[in-house]
Amino acid sequence: ALTFIDSSGLAFVLQLHKVGQDDGMPLVLRDAPDLLTDLLEMVGMAGAIQLESTDDGQAAVTVAQNCPRDMA
């Protein structure tokens, strides 16, 4: 579970989002912890990155369904 994220970690998530948008492979954050969603809201990106919730609560980052193996 994510218990801490600094500016470098947030920058990495935002970079993944930008690369995904540029390549037509949107970033999806699955079961993102409140810590991360609060930070995304603070920087004005809460609505820009797709968030999903699952029943099992297994956090994950998905780049795209049909993403080549070396890009995932």
PDB file of C-alpha atoms in Angstrom:
ATOM      1  CA  ALA A   1       0.000   0.000   0.000  1.00  0.00           C
ATOM      2  CA  LEU A   2       1.160   3.490  -0.780  1.00  0.00           C
ATOM      3  CA  THR A   3       1.871   5.337   2.465  1.00  0.00           C
ATOM      4  CA  PHE A   4       4.116   8.134   1.177  1.00  0.00           C
ATOM      5  CA  ILE A   5       4.648   9.954  -2.098  1.00  0.00           C
ATOM      6  CA  ASP A   6       6.923  12.936  -2.650  1.00  0.00           C
ATOM      7  CA  SER A   7       7.179  15.369  -5.552  1.00  0.00           C
ATOM      8  CA  SER A   8       9.287  12.905  -7.560  1.00  0.00           C
ATOM      9  CA  GLY A   9       6.644  10.210  -7.247  1.00  0.00           C
ATOM     10  CA  LEU A  10       3.890  12.611  -8.205  1.00  0.00           C
ATOM     11  CA  ALA A  11       5.963  13.843 -11.161  1.00  0.00           C
ATOM     12  CA  PHE A  12       6.365  10.222 -12.292  1.00  0.00           C
ATOM     13  CA  VAL A  13       2.589   9.649 -12.236  1.00  0.00           C
ATOM     14  CA  LEU A  14       2.044  12.876 -14.176  1.00  0.00           C
ATOM     15  CA  GLN A  15       4.718  11.884 -16.694  1.00  0.00           C
ATOM     16  CA  LEU A  16       3.021   8.496 -17.207  1.00  0.00           C
ATOM     17  CA  HIS A  17      -0.227  10.371 -17.808  1.00  0.00           C
ATOM     18  CA  LYS A  18       1.383  12.667 -20.388  1.00  0.00           C
ATOM     19  CA  VAL A  19       3.110   9.829 -22.261  1.00  0.00           C
ATOM     20  CA  GLY A  20      -0.115   7.833 -22.254  1.00  0.00           C
ATOM     21  CA  GLN A  21      -2.056  10.792 -23.661  1.00  0.00           C
ATOM     22  CA  ASP A  22       0.588  11.471 -26.322  1.00  0.00           C
ATOM     23  CA  ASP A  23       0.593   7.807 -27.408  1.00  0.00           C
ATOM     24  CA  GLY A  24      -3.166   7.294 -27.231  1.00  0.00           C
ATOM     25  CA  MET A  25      -2.870   4.943 -24.234  1.00  0.00           C
ATOM     26  CA  PRO A  26      -4.623   6.629 -21.312  1.00  0.00           C
ATOM     27  CA  LEU A  27      -3.358   6.029 -17.793  1.00  0.00           C
ATOM     28  CA  VAL A  28      -5.790   4.392 -15.369  1.00  0.00           C
ATOM     29  CA  LEU A  29      -5.158   4.346 -11.622  1.00  0.00           C
ATOM     30  CA  ARG A  30      -6.972   1.440 -10.008  1.00  0.00           C
ATOM     31  CA  ASP A  31      -7.827   1.652  -6.305  1.00  0.00           C
ATOM     32  CA  ALA A  32      -5.567   4.672  -5.880  1.00  0.00           C
ATOM     33  CA  PRO A  33      -5.121   5.591  -2.207  1.00  0.00           C
ATOM     34  CA  ASP A  34      -6.575   8.827  -0.868  1.00  0.00           C
ATOM     35  CA  LEU A  35      -3.047  10.167  -0.445  1.00  0.00           C
ATOM     36  CA  LEU A  36      -2.508  10.099  -4.212  1.00  0.00           C
ATOM     37  CA  THR A  37      -5.967  11.288  -5.202  1.00  0.00           C
ATOM     38  CA  ASP A  38      -5.683  14.195  -2.745  1.00  0.00           C
ATOM     39  CA  LEU A  39      -2.364  15.228  -4.336  1.00  0.00           C
ATOM     40  CA  LEU A  40      -3.833  14.968  -7.839  1.00  0.00           C
ATOM     41  CA  GLU A  41      -6.679  17.195  -6.719  1.00  0.00           C
ATOM     42  CA  MET A  42      -4.223  19.709  -5.225  1.00  0.00           C
ATOM     43  CA  VAL A  43      -2.355  20.056  -8.526  1.00  0.00           C
ATOM     44  CA  GLY A  44      -5.559  20.232 -10.591  1.00  0.00           C
ATOM     45  CA  MET A  45      -5.212  16.810 -12.222  1.00  0.00           C
ATOM     46  CA  ALA A  46      -7.923  14.874 -10.359  1.00  0.00           C
ATOM     47  CA  GLY A  47     -10.326  14.904 -13.303  1.00  0.00           C
ATOM     48  CA  ALA A  48      -7.667  14.345 -15.953  1.00  0.00           C
ATOM     49  CA  ILE A  49      -6.506  10.880 -14.864  1.00  0.00           C
ATOM     50  CA  GLN A  50      -9.017   8.046 -14.935  1.00  0.00           C
ATOM     51  CA  LEU A  51      -9.632   6.401 -11.567  1.00  0.00           C
ATOM     52  CA  GLU A  52     -11.211   2.968 -11.115  1.00  0.00           C
ATOM     53  CA  SER A  53     -12.289   1.050  -8.049  1.00  0.00           C
ATOM     54  CA  THR A  54     -12.412  -2.729  -7.755  1.00  0.00           C
ATOM     55  CA  ASP A  55     -14.050  -5.037  -5.268  1.00  0.00           C
ATOM     56  CA  ASP A  56     -10.739  -6.619  -4.265  1.00  0.00           C
ATOM     57  CA  GLY A  57      -8.959  -3.324  -3.553  1.00  0.00           C
ATOM     58  CA  GLN A  58      -5.786  -4.359  -5.396  1.00  0.00           C
ATOM     59  CA  ALA A  59      -4.076  -1.110  -6.378  1.00  0.00           C
ATOM     60  CA  ALA A  60      -2.667  -1.038  -9.890  1.00  0.00           C
ATOM     61  CA  VAL A  61      -1.598   1.273 -12.677  1.00  0.00           C
ATOM     62  CA  THR A  62      -2.818   0.374 -16.133  1.00  0.00           C
ATOM     63  CA  VAL A  63      -1.349   2.095 -19.155  1.00  0.00           C
ATOM     64  CA  ALA A  64      -3.535   0.484 -21.827  1.00  0.00           C
ATOM     65  CA  GLN A  65      -5.311  -2.756 -22.621  1.00  0.00           C
ATOM     66  CA  ASN A  66      -3.292  -3.615 -25.725  1.00  0.00           C
ATOM     67  CA  CYS A  67       0.022  -2.097 -24.726  1.00  0.00           C
ATOM     68  CA  PRO A  68       3.160  -3.860 -26.031  1.00  0.00           C
ATOM     69  CA  ARG A  69       4.943  -5.778 -23.264  1.00  0.00           C
ATOM     70  CA  ASP A  70       8.028  -3.531 -23.300  1.00  0.00           C
ATOM     71  CA  MET A  71       5.876  -0.435 -22.712  1.00  0.00           C
ATOM     72  CA  ALA A  72       3.876  -1.703 -19.728  1.00  0.00           C
TER      73      ALA A  72
END
